[in-house]
mmCIF file of C-alpha atoms in Angstrom:
data_model
loop_
_atom_site.group_PDB
_atom_site.id
_atom_site.type_symbol
_atom_site.label_atom_id
_atom_site.label_comp_id
_atom_site.label_asym_id
_atom_site.label_seq_id
_atom_site.Cartn_x
_atom_site.Cartn_y
_atom_site.Cartn_z
ATOM 1 C CA MET A 1 30.853 99.762 87.085
ATOM 2 C CA LEU A 2 31.694 96.288 85.416
ATOM 3 C CA LYS A 3 28.545 94.509 86.687
ATOM 4 C CA PRO A 4 26.139 96.352 84.457
ATOM 5 C CA LEU A 5 28.228 95.528 81.484
ATOM 6 C CA LEU A 6 28.718 92.091 82.448
ATOM 7 C CA LYS A 7 25.073 91.187 82.559
ATOM 8 C CA PRO A 8 24.447 91.822 78.911
ATOM 9 C CA ALA A 9 27.648 90.110 77.891
ATOM 10 C CA LEU A 10 26.603 87.006 79.841
ATOM 11 C CA ILE A 11 23.003 87.211 78.231
ATOM 12 C CA ALA A 12 24.786 87.495 74.679
ATOM 13 C CA LEU A 13 26.914 84.475 75.389
ATOM 14 C CA SER A 14 23.847 82.561 76.565
ATOM 15 C CA LEU A 15 21.932 83.344 73.474
ATOM 16 C CA ALA A 16 24.914 82.531 71.291
ATOM 17 C CA ALA A 17 25.192 79.136 72.950
ATOM 18 C CA LEU A 18 21.463 78.304 72.084
ATOM 19 C CA PRO A 19 20.909 76.499 68.903
ATOM 20 C CA ALA A 20 19.856 78.415 66.077
ATOM 21 C CA ALA A 21 16.005 78.347 65.120
ATOM 22 C CA HIS A 22 16.940 76.297 62.033
ATOM 23 C CA ALA A 23 18.896 73.646 64.143
ATOM 24 C CA ALA A 24 15.861 71.294 63.727
ATOM 25 C CA VAL A 25 16.655 71.000 59.976
ATOM 26 C CA GLU A 26 18.359 67.880 59.083
ATOM 27 C CA ASN A 27 20.200 67.599 55.853
ATOM 28 C CA TYR A 28 20.641 64.282 54.069
ATOM 29 C CA LYS A 29 22.520 62.821 51.114
ATOM 30 C CA VAL A 30 20.553 60.032 49.249
ATOM 31 C CA ASP A 31 22.297 56.890 49.576
ATOM 32 C CA PRO A 32 22.504 55.455 46.170
ATOM 33 C CA ARG A 33 23.166 51.880 47.203
ATOM 34 C CA HIS A 34 19.913 51.633 49.185
ATOM 35 C CA SER A 35 17.710 53.987 47.157
ATOM 36 C CA TYR A 36 16.044 53.468 43.632
ATOM 37 C CA VAL A 37 13.179 54.196 41.413
ATOM 38 C CA VAL A 38 10.828 51.365 40.298
ATOM 39 C CA PHE A 39 8.258 51.815 37.497
ATOM 40 C CA GLU A 40 5.261 49.641 36.369
ATOM 41 C CA ILE A 41 3.328 49.865 33.126
ATOM 42 C CA SER A 42 0.701 47.631 31.413
ATOM 43 C CA HIS A 43 1.971 45.237 28.824
ATOM 44 C CA LEU A 44 -0.769 45.568 26.151
ATOM 45 C CA GLY A 45 -3.459 45.123 28.776
ATOM 46 C CA PHE A 46 -2.482 41.415 29.398
ATOM 47 C CA SER A 47 0.007 41.807 32.366
ATOM 48 C CA THR A 48 2.396 44.433 33.729
ATOM 49 C CA MET A 49 6.016 45.040 32.992
ATOM 50 C CA GLN A 50 8.316 46.335 35.738
ATOM 51 C CA GLY A 51 11.642 48.168 35.713
ATOM 52 C CA ARG A 52 13.961 50.216 37.626
ATOM 53 C CA PHE A 53 16.625 52.910 37.437
ATOM 54 C CA ASN A 54 19.784 51.902 38.972
ATOM 55 C CA GLU A 55 21.698 55.035 39.158
ATOM 56 C CA LEU A 56 20.535 58.062 41.173
ATOM 57 C CA GLY A 57 21.420 60.608 43.706
ATOM 58 C CA GLY A 58 20.342 63.728 45.521
ATOM 59 C CA LYS A 59 19.583 65.454 48.799
ATOM 60 C CA PHE A 60 16.718 66.150 51.240
ATOM 61 C CA SER A 61 15.969 68.092 54.210
ATOM 62 C CA TYR A 62 13.717 67.415 57.156
ATOM 63 C CA ASP A 63 12.631 69.989 59.471
ATOM 64 C CA LYS A 64 11.055 68.346 62.584
ATOM 65 C CA ASP A 65 9.774 71.650 64.077
ATOM 66 C CA ASN A 66 8.457 72.793 60.687
ATOM 67 C CA PRO A 67 7.755 69.699 58.378
ATOM 68 C CA SER A 68 6.332 71.767 55.674
ATOM 69 C CA ALA A 69 9.734 73.357 55.075
ATOM 70 C CA SER A 70 11.124 69.957 54.164
ATOM 71 C CA LYS A 71 12.368 69.540 50.622
ATOM 72 C CA ILE A 72 13.971 67.063 48.316
ATOM 73 C CA GLU A 73 15.911 67.191 44.872
ATOM 74 C CA MET A 74 16.628 63.858 43.067
ATOM 75 C CA LEU A 75 18.557 63.139 39.956
ATOM 76 C CA VAL A 76 18.094 59.909 38.060
ATOM 77 C CA LYS A 77 20.547 58.559 35.172
ATOM 78 C CA THR A 78 18.075 57.699 32.525
ATOM 79 C CA ASP A 79 20.435 55.387 30.745
ATOM 80 C CA SER A 80 20.477 53.011 33.849
ATOM 81 C CA VAL A 81 16.908 51.872 33.196
ATOM 82 C CA ASP A 82 16.814 48.188 33.598
ATOM 83 C CA THR A 83 13.821 45.958 32.810
ATOM 84 C CA ASN A 84 15.730 42.509 32.907
ATOM 85 C CA ASP A 85 15.657 42.576 29.172
ATOM 86 C CA ALA A 86 18.794 44.091 27.118
ATOM 87 C CA GLU A 87 16.792 44.553 24.029
ATOM 88 C CA ARG A 88 13.828 46.289 25.762
ATOM 89 C CA ASN A 89 16.348 48.448 27.818
ATOM 90 C CA GLY A 90 17.868 49.684 24.474
ATOM 91 C CA HIS A 91 14.477 50.397 23.001
ATOM 92 C CA LEU A 92 13.454 52.414 26.287
ATOM 93 C CA ARG A 93 16.767 54.502 25.859
ATOM 94 C CA GLY A 94 15.832 55.403 22.272
ATOM 95 C CA GLU A 95 14.211 58.619 20.989
ATOM 96 C CA LYS A 96 10.626 57.389 21.270
ATOM 97 C CA TYR A 97 10.891 57.029 25.013
ATOM 98 C CA LEU A 98 13.533 58.152 27.356
ATOM 99 C CA ASN A 99 15.812 59.621 24.646
ATOM 100 C CA THR A 100 18.757 59.240 26.992
ATOM 101 C CA GLU A 101 21.313 60.735 24.581
ATOM 102 C CA GLN A 102 19.641 64.077 24.614
ATOM 103 C CA ASN A 103 18.228 63.712 28.197
ATOM 104 C CA PRO A 104 20.821 61.892 30.229
ATOM 105 C CA GLU A 105 19.102 62.751 33.568
ATOM 106 C CA ALA A 106 15.454 62.807 34.991
ATOM 107 C CA ARG A 107 15.153 65.409 37.930
ATOM 108 C CA PHE A 108 12.553 65.887 40.724
ATOM 109 C CA VAL A 109 12.456 69.040 42.784
ATOM 110 C CA SER A 110 9.906 69.523 45.401
ATOM 111 C CA THR A 111 7.867 72.670 45.835
ATOM 112 C CA LYS A 112 5.701 71.760 48.873
ATOM 113 C CA PHE A 113 5.553 69.147 51.650
ATOM 114 C CA THR A 114 2.440 68.499 53.474
ATOM 115 C CA ASP A 115 2.736 66.363 56.555
ATOM 116 C CA ASN A 116 -0.632 64.460 56.846
ATOM 117 C CA GLY A 117 0.262 62.707 60.188
ATOM 118 C CA ASN A 118 0.787 59.095 61.066
ATOM 119 C CA GLY A 119 3.848 58.982 58.801
ATOM 120 C CA LYS A 120 2.003 60.077 55.789
ATOM 121 C CA ALA A 121 2.621 63.090 53.620
ATOM 122 C CA ALA A 122 2.021 64.622 50.299
ATOM 123 C CA LEU A 123 5.032 65.878 48.227
ATOM 124 C CA GLU A 124 4.486 68.308 45.452
ATOM 125 C CA GLY A 125 7.101 69.146 42.865
ATOM 126 C CA ASN A 126 8.274 69.369 39.388
ATOM 127 C CA LEU A 127 9.337 66.239 37.462
ATOM 128 C CA THR A 128 11.554 66.563 34.431
ATOM 129 C CA LEU A 129 11.613 63.606 32.079
ATOM 130 C CA ASN A 130 12.560 63.213 28.537
ATOM 131 C CA GLY A 131 13.146 67.174 28.481
ATOM 132 C CA VAL A 132 9.661 67.941 29.691
ATOM 133 C CA THR A 133 8.831 69.460 33.106
ATOM 134 C CA ARG A 134 5.562 68.840 34.625
ATOM 135 C CA PRO A 135 4.132 69.171 38.177
ATOM 136 C CA ILE A 136 3.364 65.942 40.059
ATOM 137 C CA THR A 137 2.140 64.812 43.508
ATOM 138 C CA VAL A 138 3.855 62.001 45.317
ATOM 139 C CA ALA A 139 2.183 60.152 48.202
ATOM 140 C CA VAL A 140 4.915 59.725 50.849
ATOM 141 C CA ASP A 141 5.135 56.999 53.725
ATOM 142 C CA PHE A 142 7.804 57.439 56.350
ATOM 143 C CA ILE A 143 9.563 54.179 56.815
ATOM 144 C CA GLY A 144 11.901 54.889 59.796
ATOM 145 C CA ALA A 145 14.809 56.898 60.988
ATOM 146 C CA GLY A 146 17.851 56.085 63.381
ATOM 147 C CA ASP A 147 21.469 55.232 63.979
ATOM 148 C CA ASP A 148 23.026 52.710 61.622
ATOM 149 C CA PRO A 149 25.918 50.205 62.633
ATOM 150 C CA TRP A 150 28.549 52.312 61.061
ATOM 151 C CA GLY A 151 28.088 55.596 63.112
ATOM 152 C CA ASP A 152 25.639 57.454 60.677
ATOM 153 C CA TYR A 153 22.075 58.510 61.115
ATOM 154 C CA ARG A 154 19.706 57.473 58.505
ATOM 155 C CA ARG A 155 16.067 58.503 57.296
ATOM 156 C CA GLY A 156 13.817 56.525 54.731
ATOM 157 C CA TYR A 157 10.759 57.079 52.769
ATOM 158 C CA VAL A 158 8.724 55.516 50.014
ATOM 159 C CA GLY A 159 6.874 57.652 47.617
ATOM 160 C CA THR A 160 4.342 56.596 44.931
ATOM 161 C CA THR A 161 2.714 58.510 42.084
ATOM 162 C CA LYS A 162 1.232 57.874 38.474
ATOM 163 C CA ILE A 163 2.157 59.784 35.442
ATOM 164 C CA ASP A 164 0.908 59.802 31.796
ATOM 165 C CA ARG A 165 4.042 59.035 29.771
ATOM 166 C CA THR A 166 2.562 60.848 26.673
ATOM 167 C CA GLN A 167 2.564 64.022 28.870
ATOM 168 C CA PHE A 168 6.362 63.784 28.813
ATOM 169 C CA GLY A 169 6.780 63.377 24.984
ATOM 170 C CA MET A 170 6.985 59.549 24.775
ATOM 171 C CA ALA A 171 5.180 57.951 21.924
ATOM 172 C CA SER A 172 1.722 56.647 22.351
ATOM 173 C CA ASN A 173 1.966 53.569 20.218
ATOM 174 C CA LEU A 174 1.472 51.113 23.062
ATOM 175 C CA PRO A 175 -2.231 50.226 23.712
ATOM 176 C CA LYS A 176 -3.403 50.563 27.321
ATOM 177 C CA ALA A 177 0.134 51.570 28.528
ATOM 178 C CA ASP A 178 0.072 55.308 28.837
ATOM 179 C CA GLU A 179 -0.166 55.253 32.721
ATOM 180 C CA VAL A 180 3.018 54.625 34.560
ATOM 181 C CA MET A 181 3.293 54.007 38.140
ATOM 182 C CA LEU A 182 6.465 55.302 39.828
ATOM 183 C CA LYS A 183 7.742 54.285 43.307
ATOM 184 C CA PHE A 184 10.709 56.084 44.874
ATOM 185 C CA VAL A 185 12.485 54.322 47.527
ATOM 186 C CA ILE A 186 14.697 56.864 49.221
ATOM 187 C CA GLU A 187 17.236 56.315 52.075
ATOM 188 C CA GLY A 188 19.399 59.392 53.177
ATOM 189 C CA ILE A 189 22.395 59.605 55.321
ATOM 190 C CA ARG A 190 22.401 62.783 57.517
ATOM 191 C CA GLU A 191 25.128 65.216 56.932
ATOM 192 C CA LYS A 192 27.518 65.649 59.955
#
C-alpha cells in the first residue's frame, strides 16, 4: 500500500531538487570602482572635450537561456562630473546644463534587450537626465565574464550611444556641440 504513495512522493522530491526555470538568471551589482560613464562633445567644432561621471551604481541581470529577459538599471550622481577642469565642472553642474541641485541623479532603466550574436546586443531603455526622460538605444559589446581572484564572479560590458543634449533641456548656446557621445563601461559582481 505504501508503494503507490511512495512513487509520487519521490517524483515530487526529484522535481523539487531540480533548479527552477529562472535559475539561469544571474543578478549582478554594478561595481562602482570598475565602472564609469564617459562623454565626449565637440568643442566649438575645433576639437573634442571628454569627461566622465565618477560616482554611479546599479544592478543588472543576465539570463543565458533567455537573453531578451536581461535588464539593467543604472544611477549616476550628476555632481560627480569630471572634465579635468574645476571651472568647467562647476559650469556643467549649473542650471544651464546638468542642474545638479535640482537633478542630483541621472538614471537609465532598460526596457528591451536584443542579443545580436557574437557578443553584440542592442539595449533599449529610458534615460532620465536633467529631469527629462527620453528613450534611447545603446549598442552593447560583451567584454567578458568569469571568476575573479577574490572569489567572486564578474561580467562586463561596454555600451555606446549618442544623445542630443538640447532634448534633455540643456542650453543650446554652444556651436556644433549638441550631440553628445556616451560610453558606459559596466562591470558587475554576481550576487551570491
